[in-house]
């Protein structure tokens, strides 16, 4: 997918996003947080919509979630897994969740789109991260894996995207 990076979240309409801290709008407010520090969940929703062929401006997604008070701790905690499921259902997009990475991925067909949240390490104070992925013949392409990664990452299994981390919950969407 082409990479068309806008200078503002409101202007970001096409192309997948990676490296949230390196984006031109990383410092833009998102509730009490910013897209760079707390926007991984909203970027994952945006990327999933891109992968599903149903693009929506990133700034619009963020503003909608702020307006509906769907951000954890006013945005300092990003978005929680329940908000992910609610967001897709409100968009009329089918969404099936699992607390098991194995169960989430074992029956994924080629082209399946996933959004998943992990703990960055075994200790919760190391933070959480939400990413989007697409299944293909060789495994998965995962988007916004690292805060400064400029591209997506190819992984044979979804677990390769978060070594040392802990899977919290994931959703197959679309």
Coordinates of C-alpha atoms in Angstrom, one line a residue, residues 6 9 17 24 30 34 53 65-66 72 78 81-82 85 87 89 108 130 135 147 149 156 159 161 170:
X6 CA 0.1 14.2 5.5
X9 CA -3.9 14.0 11.3
X17 CA 1.0 4.6 8.8
X24 CA 4.8 14.8 11.0
X30 CA -5.3 13.5 21.0
X34 CA -0.7 12.9 21.4
X53 CA -10.7 -0.5 1.5
X65 CA -13.3 8.8 19.8
X66 CA -12.3 11.9 21.9
X72 CA -8.5 5.7 28.4
X78 CA -4.9 5.4 24.2
X81 CA -9.9 -3.3 23.4
X82 CA -13.6 -2.8 24.1
X85 CA -14.8 -3.7 18.9
X87 CA -15.7 1.2 16.8
X89 CA -19.5 -2.4 15.0
X108 CA -7.3 -16.6 9.4
X130 CA -2.0 -1.7 19.4
X135 CA -2.6 -12.2 6.6
X147 CA 7.6 4.0 17.3
X149 CA 9.8 2.1 12.1
X156 CA 5.8 -15.5 9.9
X159 CA 3.9 -13.1 17.9
X161 CA 5.7 -8.5 16.1
X170 CA -7.2 -9.1 19.2

